């Protein structure tokens, strides 16, 4: 789960970076397109020069893959295809890309065997691996996440990838779709009188008899979307610089306050058990929390990639709005 | 070495024992009470008092009941279980260094739980503790079986520690392979006594109590065993039965502790060790009926004390993420080193193997044969992998005429093969030098903690300076290796690099650096622990030619020096007196060889991560093949080391392609049995 986080965050960051430099014309897909050079700046500031829109693309992180799918580009290679299918159902793959290994250690051999014309990675991959990939094909490195502006980073990534693939119109459409979904969600919350609610978003895992809770603070992607929806983040713990995540235990939940609404994310497909309804069901710290007593605990839809792109976030908005307006 | 404290008299518990026990109970009680006032919730001493007297608000009371108390009771149980297990293991093995850690019981349980987690099955706490017990028992059986009847030596601990390294390597590969299924397992492996309610404690407590009662009932026979097998038999004690029962009960205790809190390192070693000096004054403590429970109490004090220390020096937020086991491991590592220093090592250095001196022709044939093997593995390394190539492709590539795809594949694969070859040769040479200088056949950069120090230095740089280059990583690794080796060799030099002492100090240092690396990962990079694990597992992943340069350069220099000073190496490795009789002062030469060896292993770690056991296996095999003269050993060992790591790397990146395993994990799987084999052979 740690890795997926990173991936998602990186993808979001990359999208943001891309959008920032999306000033060039969308490349044509006709035969003369090849003659137009495209220069894209990655999240790490490095420039990538392409002879035309890239079509045969390998994505080493899921946020990048989600962006590609969103833009209507079928990736040729994806790291951990099975994992993507379980964790990112908001933007399902429409083809059967080659699995290029794990996200932390994608196989150079597999990537090289695909002869891609572009590799999209995130800055969570080791610098030495990126250096090596550059020998295989141009490597566009996008930011994995940026606590300073998660949503902005997400669109920057999308726009950067759109520029490299000549799909800038699709990126605009995706952004529009997201914004209208956001506005819709905001309105629905307001209509239900839920705007301004204090919300705590989390996921949890248990190993042996120990439960860890991961807090999505206001500088996380989900936390940022929550605030854009007009909600207030209830977490007082400080998140890490990039992902805005913090770890706490069940005791730590007592600091959330009385009027908080609790949402969490699980994943049935990936074999995760529901920590909050199973492992904690008999825990009296949990059961005596005000929001648990009030029944204000909501499991969001599975397959929302927490560090994904606009599609995942739309999926998330649907989930959180449905949860908070249920009564 | 003084491994036994035979009961001098069997007197009834005196006032002394009662006093000691009462004092310990009081200490543990105080620690326990203070412990429950710390946590992430805003529940301090006052609220705890109110909760205990039934006046607190419901929320505060539930924090105390469902979080603080279970954690405190878990700490107590785990401490008691480990302390008692350590005491009984030390008694039946007549070995002051025996403990659940050093007999690989914890590592066996961890592996069993890792396998269980990898299957993705969700099972009850009880079922998982049964699995942990089976794993721990199996590991203990292997170690005790290997050590055989005369389990009175340090060899037992060395075999156990080596096996633990190997088992942990396997578990770590499982974590890399199944990151989602084993989520949390890495952190859990550091050991934390946090609990989700009383359920786990309630299930484990009866197990611990039953095992403890069993041990107390067995205590008189254990006393008898301490007298020696023959004496015990004379007293009518069933030696074998007692030993087996005691080990099973101890494994049961450790498995319960592991299931409850993960491996809390070294408590089982430290607690009985702390009881020992007291037992010298309070005679009734010599009897195991008293000694086992007292060691348990000391264990509880250690665990609760570490937990408190962590919470007292860091914020509540940080304390959640830093596992208690890291603290006890660092403390325990220091303890192991101190105990190793105090060992009166009666064990003479193993007599040099009686090796035949092969003829020049045999040597020539061996070198040619090995060179052919090396070329073969290197070629296989280049051709095989995720996509298989043919030799013609390589020829085309070398001539710059290969197609795009093949060029890509080879451009990335060749540096990895080179990194593996160079790192392997460097580690082999490093091992050869260390073994000569210390005249210790078990000395090896990995086992001695030098590789661990290098990795600590490198990880420190990598986590603090993003985008650090090859040379700076190599330099950081060298600084880390230099500091640890100064400590290890400096401490072991007293008394002239005694056989077991050096290796024990090394193993202690290796555990300490591993705990510190875990701490660093948890503190700086906890949302991508896998990234650091990849690096630590000894991987050539992502290596390009510049990364290979430092190790290649040092390797060339090292080989030239080793060959040029071969006579000196021969003399140093012979014995302590010959050079002195010949009027030679080899002190400076020795230091030079050690520095060179540290440089070699540090650059190897920087190029390919921590790859263990190669420095052990290669020089040994080389000596067995061509005798002990360094003019022959050095080239043969380097060829062997290079081939070994190359094969490990090839397997690691092709067997489960496109996913990958580190070469270091593969060499641990091969090297562990070899290390144990050397120990067993040395026993005769």
Tab-separated table of N, CA and C in Angstrom, chain B residues 112-221:
chain	number	residue	atom	x	y	z
B	112	UNK	N	7.795	-18.358	8.946
B	112	UNK	CA	6.526	-19.080	8.871
B	112	UNK	C	5.362	-18.104	8.735
B	113	UNK	N	5.419	-17.007	9.490
B	113	UNK	CA	4.350	-16.013	9.404
B	113	UNK	C	4.386	-15.298	8.052
B	114	UNK	N	5.596	-15.087	7.526
B	114	UNK	CA	5.728	-14.454	6.218
B	114	UNK	C	5.106	-15.304	5.127
B	115	UNK	N	5.365	-16.608	5.184
B	115	UNK	CA	4.782	-17.526	4.206
B	115	UNK	C	3.261	-17.484	4.318
B	116	UNK	N	2.791	-17.492	5.565
B	116	UNK	CA	1.345	-17.443	5.797
B	116	UNK	C	0.754	-16.163	5.195
B	117	UNK	N	1.428	-15.036	5.438
B	117	UNK	CA	0.921	-13.763	4.936
B	117	UNK	C	0.927	-13.755	3.409
B	118	UNK	N	1.972	-14.329	2.816
B	118	UNK	CA	2.102	-14.304	1.364
B	118	UNK	C	0.974	-15.077	0.685
B	119	UNK	N	0.433	-16.081	1.371
B	119	UNK	CA	-0.670	-16.819	0.771
B	119	UNK	C	-1.942	-15.984	0.770
B	120	UNK	N	-1.900	-14.869	1.509
B	120	UNK	CA	-3.047	-13.970	1.507
B	120	UNK	C	-4.162	-14.440	2.412
B	121	UNK	N	-3.943	-15.541	3.119
B	121	UNK	CA	-4.991	-16.056	3.992
B	121	UNK	C	-5.114	-15.186	5.231
B	122	UNK	N	-6.328	-14.936	5.654
B	122	UNK	CA	-6.490	-14.251	6.931
B	122	UNK	C	-6.888	-15.317	7.951
B	123	UNK	N	-6.053	-15.475	8.949
B	123	UNK	CA	-6.317	-16.519	9.931
B	123	UNK	C	-6.379	-15.894	11.316
B	124	UNK	N	-6.884	-16.660	12.251
B	124	UNK	CA	-7.016	-16.160	13.609
B	124	UNK	C	-5.648	-16.031	14.260
B	125	UNK	N	-5.617	-15.253	15.315
B	125	UNK	CA	-4.372	-15.075	16.059
B	125	UNK	C	-3.843	-16.431	16.519
B	126	UNK	N	-4.777	-17.284	16.914
B	126	UNK	CA	-4.371	-18.573	17.445
B	126	UNK	C	-3.703	-19.429	16.372
B	127	UNK	N	-4.336	-19.467	15.193
B	127	UNK	CA	-3.764	-20.256	14.101
B	127	UNK	C	-2.403	-19.701	13.712
B	128	UNK	N	-2.278	-18.380	13.680
B	128	UNK	CA	-0.988	-17.844	13.262
B	128	UNK	C	0.079	-18.117	14.312
B	129	UNK	N	-0.323	-18.197	15.579
B	129	UNK	CA	0.700	-18.514	16.578
B	129	UNK	C	1.122	-19.969	16.456
B	130	UNK	N	0.197	-20.827	16.040
B	130	UNK	CA	0.577	-22.222	15.815
B	130	UNK	C	1.580	-22.310	14.678
B	131	UNK	N	1.317	-21.541	13.618
B	131	UNK	CA	2.242	-21.524	12.484
B	131	UNK	C	3.606	-21.005	12.935
B	132	UNK	N	3.588	-19.938	13.744
B	132	UNK	CA	4.843	-19.374	14.233
B	132	UNK	C	5.603	-20.385	15.083
B	133	UNK	N	4.855	-21.149	15.873
B	133	UNK	CA	5.499	-22.152	16.727
B	133	UNK	C	6.193	-23.204	15.879
B	134	UNK	N	5.486	-23.674	14.841
B	134	UNK	CA	6.081	-24.688	13.978
B	134	UNK	C	7.371	-24.152	13.349
B	135	UNK	N	7.316	-22.915	12.848
B	135	UNK	CA	8.501	-22.319	12.238
B	135	UNK	C	9.649	-22.204	13.229
B	136	UNK	N	9.335	-21.706	14.426
B	136	UNK	CA	10.377	-21.526	15.431
B	136	UNK	C	10.979	-22.842	15.875
B	137	UNK	N	10.120	-23.833	16.068
B	137	UNK	CA	10.605	-25.151	16.488
B	137	UNK	C	11.496	-25.765	15.419
B	138	UNK	N	11.056	-25.635	14.171
B	138	UNK	CA	11.838	-26.225	13.086
B	138	UNK	C	13.230	-25.606	13.050
B	139	UNK	N	13.291	-24.272	13.185
B	139	UNK	CA	14.590	-23.617	13.151
B	139	UNK	C	15.448	-24.065	14.330
B	140	UNK	N	14.846	-24.118	15.517
B	140	UNK	CA	15.613	-24.537	16.691
B	140	UNK	C	16.104	-25.969	16.523
B	141	UNK	N	15.250	-26.826	15.965
B	141	UNK	CA	15.641	-28.214	15.766
B	141	UNK	C	16.835	-28.310	14.828
B	142	UNK	N	16.791	-27.507	13.765
B	142	UNK	CA	17.905	-27.537	12.816
B	142	UNK	C	19.191	-27.106	13.518
B	143	UNK	N	19.122	-25.997	14.257
B	143	UNK	CA	20.331	-25.476	14.893
B	143	UNK	C	20.870	-26.459	15.933
B	144	UNK	N	19.977	-26.929	16.802
B	144	UNK	CA	20.443	-27.841	17.849
B	144	UNK	C	20.914	-29.153	17.243
B	145	UNK	N	20.226	-29.597	16.201
B	145	UNK	CA	20.634	-30.829	15.534
B	145	UNK	C	22.020	-30.694	14.939
B	146	UNK	N	22.277	-29.549	14.324
B	146	UNK	CA	23.571	-29.326	13.700
B	146	UNK	C	24.671	-29.299	14.749
B	147	UNK	N	24.351	-28.651	15.860
B	147	UNK	CA	25.380	-28.518	16.880
B	147	UNK	C	25.647	-29.863	17.559
B	148	UNK	N	24.677	-30.765	17.463
B	148	UNK	CA	24.894	-32.102	17.977
B	148	UNK	C	24.918	-32.152	19.490
B	149	UNK	N	25.404	-33.250	20.017
B	149	UNK	CA	25.347	-33.443	21.461
B	149	UNK	C	26.249	-32.484	22.203
B	150	UNK	N	27.399	-32.248	21.659
B	150	UNK	CA	28.341	-31.381	22.372
B	150	UNK	C	28.010	-29.920	22.166
B	151	UNK	N	26.762	-29.561	22.438
B	151	UNK	CA	26.312	-28.203	22.140
B	151	UNK	C	26.828	-27.212	23.165
B	152	UNK	N	28.087	-27.259	23.435
B	152	UNK	CA	28.593	-26.423	24.513
B	152	UNK	C	29.403	-25.258	23.997
B	153	UNK	N	29.412	-25.044	22.737
B	153	UNK	CA	30.327	-24.036	22.223
B	153	UNK	C	29.602	-22.888	21.554
B	154	UNK	N	30.427	-21.923	21.208
B	154	UNK	CA	29.940	-20.752	20.498
B	154	UNK	C	29.400	-21.138	19.135
B	155	UNK	N	29.833	-22.298	18.674
B	155	UNK	CA	29.397	-22.729	17.350
B	155	UNK	C	27.889	-22.791	17.232
B	156	UNK	N	27.266	-23.192	18.332
B	156	UNK	CA	25.816	-23.258	18.343
B	156	UNK	C	25.221	-21.894	17.982
B	157	UNK	N	25.749	-20.871	18.628
B	157	UNK	CA	25.232	-19.530	18.412
B	157	UNK	C	25.574	-19.053	17.004
B	158	UNK	N	26.774	-19.380	16.559
B	158	UNK	CA	27.144	-18.962	15.213
B	158	UNK	C	26.236	-19.618	14.185
B	159	UNK	N	25.984	-20.918	14.371
B	159	UNK	CA	25.100	-21.617	13.440
B	159	UNK	C	23.716	-20.989	13.465
B	160	UNK	N	23.226	-20.704	14.685
B	160	UNK	CA	21.903	-20.106	14.803
B	160	UNK	C	21.842	-18.730	14.172
B	161	UNK	N	22.863	-17.913	14.426
B	161	UNK	CA	22.852	-16.558	13.874
B	161	UNK	C	22.921	-16.596	12.351
B	162	UNK	N	23.742	-17.512	11.832
B	162	UNK	CA	23.849	-17.611	10.377
B	162	UNK	C	22.527	-18.071	9.786
B	163	UNK	N	21.924	-19.048	10.425
B	163	UNK	CA	20.636	-19.535	9.934
B	163	UNK	C	19.606	-18.407	9.989
B	164	UNK	N	19.657	-17.613	11.054
B	164	UNK	CA	18.713	-16.492	11.168
B	164	UNK	C	18.891	-15.533	10.000
B	165	UNK	N	20.147	-15.258	9.635
B	165	UNK	CA	20.401	-14.375	8.496
B	165	UNK	C	19.769	-14.933	7.229
B	166	UNK	N	19.983	-16.235	7.007
B	166	UNK	CA	19.449	-16.869	5.812
B	166	UNK	C	17.932	-16.852	5.795
B	167	UNK	N	17.330	-17.195	6.923
B	167	UNK	CA	15.869	-17.234	6.990
B	167	UNK	C	15.278	-15.840	6.792
B	168	UNK	N	15.933	-14.835	7.409
B	168	UNK	CA	15.429	-13.478	7.230
B	168	UNK	C	15.539	-13.041	5.770
B	169	UNK	N	16.589	-13.495	5.095
B	169	UNK	CA	16.732	-13.156	3.679
B	169	UNK	C	15.554	-13.707	2.889
B	170	UNK	N	15.171	-14.945	3.210
B	170	UNK	CA	14.036	-15.552	2.502
B	170	UNK	C	12.761	-14.768	2.801
B	171	UNK	N	12.572	-14.425	4.082
B	171	UNK	CA	11.360	-13.681	4.444
B	171	UNK	C	11.327	-12.330	3.745
B	172	UNK	N	12.501	-11.684	3.677
B	172	UNK	CA	12.524	-10.387	3.022
B	172	UNK	C	12.213	-10.504	1.536
B	173	UNK	N	12.641	-11.619	0.919
B	173	UNK	CA	12.261	-11.762	-0.494
B	173	UNK	C	10.754	-11.922	-0.624
B	174	UNK	N	10.155	-12.616	0.326
B	174	UNK	CA	8.699	-12.751	0.289
B	174	UNK	C	8.024	-11.380	0.372
B	175	UNK	N	8.592	-10.514	1.229
B	175	UNK	CA	7.993	-9.186	1.378
B	175	UNK	C	8.122	-8.401	0.081
B	176	UNK	N	9.265	-8.570	-0.598
B	176	UNK	CA	9.453	-7.869	-1.867
B	176	UNK	C	8.508	-8.418	-2.929
B	177	UNK	N	8.290	-9.730	-2.873
B	177	UNK	CA	7.477	-10.376	-3.906
B	177	UNK	C	5.997	-10.128	-3.701
B	178	UNK	N	5.580	-10.082	-2.464
B	178	UNK	CA	4.153	-9.913	-2.184
B	178	UNK	C	3.942	-8.664	-1.337
B	179	UNK	N	4.239	-7.487	-1.893
B	179	UNK	CA	4.189	-6.290	-1.055
B	179	UNK	C	2.802	-6.034	-0.482
B	180	UNK	N	1.752	-6.329	-1.264
B	180	UNK	CA	0.405	-6.029	-0.752
B	180	UNK	C	-0.008	-7.025	0.326
B	181	UNK	N	0.243	-8.317	0.066
B	181	UNK	CA	-0.178	-9.325	1.047
B	181	UNK	C	0.595	-9.196	2.352
B	182	UNK	N	1.864	-8.840	2.256
B	182	UNK	CA	2.687	-8.795	3.460
B	182	UNK	C	2.757	-7.378	4.027
B	183	UNK	N	1.837	-6.537	3.597
B	183	UNK	CA	1.775	-5.163	4.079
B	183	UNK	C	1.909	-5.119	5.604
B	184	UNK	N	2.808	-4.301	6.078
B	184	UNK	CA	2.929	-4.157	7.526
B	184	UNK	C	3.869	-5.170	8.166
B	185	UNK	N	4.197	-6.228	7.414
B	185	UNK	CA	5.021	-7.281	7.999
B	185	UNK	C	6.439	-6.786	8.284
B	186	UNK	N	6.947	-5.930	7.386
B	186	UNK	CA	8.304	-5.437	7.586
B	186	UNK	C	8.388	-4.637	8.883
B	187	UNK	N	7.421	-3.766	9.040
B	187	UNK	CA	7.428	-2.949	10.244
B	187	UNK	C	7.178	-3.819	11.472
B	188	UNK	N	6.276	-4.793	11.279
B	188	UNK	CA	5.962	-5.685	12.377
B	188	UNK	C	7.196	-6.487	12.776
B	189	UNK	N	8.037	-6.792	11.781
B	189	UNK	CA	9.248	-7.566	12.062
B	189	UNK	C	10.176	-6.838	13.017
B	190	UNK	N	9.998	-5.532	13.123
B	190	UNK	CA	10.846	-4.795	14.045
B	190	UNK	C	10.360	-4.978	15.479
B	191	UNK	N	9.159	-5.505	15.617
B	191	UNK	CA	8.661	-5.786	16.958
B	191	UNK	C	8.005	-4.596	17.615
B	192	UNK	N	6.717	-4.705	17.865
B	192	UNK	CA	6.009	-3.640	18.553
B	192	UNK	C	4.973	-4.285	19.464
B	193	UNK	N	4.871	-3.754	20.670
B	193	UNK	CA	3.961	-4.408	21.611
B	193	UNK	C	2.566	-3.791	21.573
B	194	UNK	N	2.326	-2.864	20.630
B	194	UNK	CA	0.991	-2.277	20.526
B	194	UNK	C	-0.025	-3.384	20.272
B	195	UNK	N	-1.218	-3.217	20.827
B	195	UNK	CA	-2.233	-4.262	20.699
B	195	UNK	C	-3.577	-3.670	20.321
B	196	UNK	N	-4.311	-4.443	19.528
B	196	UNK	CA	-5.686	-4.067	19.235
B	196	UNK	C	-6.586	-4.774	20.246
B	197	UNK	N	-6.758	-4.174	21.396
B	197	UNK	CA	-7.617	-4.768	22.419
B	197	UNK	C	-6.955	-5.930	23.128
B	198	UNK	N	-7.728	-6.558	23.987
B	198	UNK	CA	-7.187	-7.608	24.842
B	198	UNK	C	-7.171	-8.981	24.185
B	199	UNK	N	-7.811	-9.088	22.994
B	199	UNK	CA	-8.022	-10.416	22.418
B	199	UNK	C	-6.725	-11.217	22.298
B	200	UNK	N	-5.702	-10.588	21.712
B	200	UNK	CA	-4.449	-11.297	21.491
B	200	UNK	C	-3.820	-11.705	22.811
B	201	UNK	N	-3.796	-10.775	23.731
B	201	UNK	CA	-3.195	-11.032	25.036
B	201	UNK	C	-3.922	-12.173	25.736
B	202	UNK	N	-5.243	-12.140	25.663
B	202	UNK	CA	-6.040	-13.161	26.349
B	202	UNK	C	-5.774	-14.535	25.746
B	203	UNK	N	-5.554	-14.571	24.426
B	203	UNK	CA	-5.294	-15.872	23.810
B	203	UNK	C	-3.888	-16.369	24.101
B	204	UNK	N	-2.937	-15.441	24.180
B	204	UNK	CA	-1.546	-15.872	24.348
B	204	UNK	C	-1.196	-16.131	25.810
B	205	UNK	N	-1.852	-15.428	26.716
B	205	UNK	CA	-1.483	-15.532	28.127
B	205	UNK	C	-1.530	-16.970	28.645
B	206	UNK	N	-2.596	-17.741	28.357
B	206	UNK	CA	-2.611	-19.117	28.870
B	206	UNK	C	-1.424	-19.931	28.360
B	207	UNK	N	-1.088	-19.707	27.067
B	207	UNK	CA	0.036	-20.425	26.469
B	207	UNK	C	1.318	-20.123	27.240
B	208	UNK	N	1.534	-18.838	27.506
B	208	UNK	CA	2.743	-18.424	28.215
B	208	UNK	C	2.742	-19.012	29.629
B	209	UNK	N	1.588	-18.950	30.273
B	209	UNK	CA	1.531	-19.428	31.659
B	209	UNK	C	1.765	-20.933	31.717
B	210	UNK	N	1.111	-21.669	30.806
B	210	UNK	CA	1.293	-23.122	30.795
B	210	UNK	C	2.754	-23.478	30.535
B	211	UNK	N	3.352	-22.807	29.555
B	211	UNK	CA	4.747	-23.107	29.243
B	211	UNK	C	5.650	-22.776	30.430
B	212	UNK	N	5.348	-21.664	31.098
B	212	UNK	CA	6.149	-21.281	32.252
B	212	UNK	C	6.032	-22.307	33.375
B	213	UNK	N	4.790	-22.731	33.629
B	213	UNK	CA	4.603	-23.749	34.672
B	213	UNK	C	5.367	-25.008	34.302
B	214	UNK	N	5.260	-25.388	33.033
B	214	UNK	CA	5.988	-26.558	32.559
B	214	UNK	C	7.481	-26.431	32.833
B	215	UNK	N	8.008	-25.247	32.560
B	215	UNK	CA	9.443	-25.033	32.762
B	215	UNK	C	9.805	-25.109	34.240
B	216	UNK	N	8.950	-24.544	35.063
B	216	UNK	CA	9.251	-24.570	36.500
B	216	UNK	C	9.222	-26.013	37.011
B	217	UNK	N	8.267	-26.776	36.482
B	217	UNK	CA	8.205	-28.186	36.880
B	217	UNK	C	9.435	-28.952	36.411
B	218	UNK	N	9.949	-28.510	35.277
B	218	UNK	CA	11.104	-29.186	34.681
B	218	UNK	C	12.415	-28.698	35.302
B	219	UNK	N	12.302	-27.636	36.125
B	219	UNK	CA	13.492	-26.906	36.547
B	219	UNK	C	14.535	-27.782	37.234
B	220	UNK	N	14.069	-28.742	38.030
B	220	UNK	CA	15.053	-29.552	38.753
B	220	UNK	C	15.890	-30.379	37.805
B	221	UNK	N	15.227	-30.893	36.773
B	221	UNK	CA	15.991	-31.666	35.785
B	221	UNK	C	16.956	-30.761	35.020
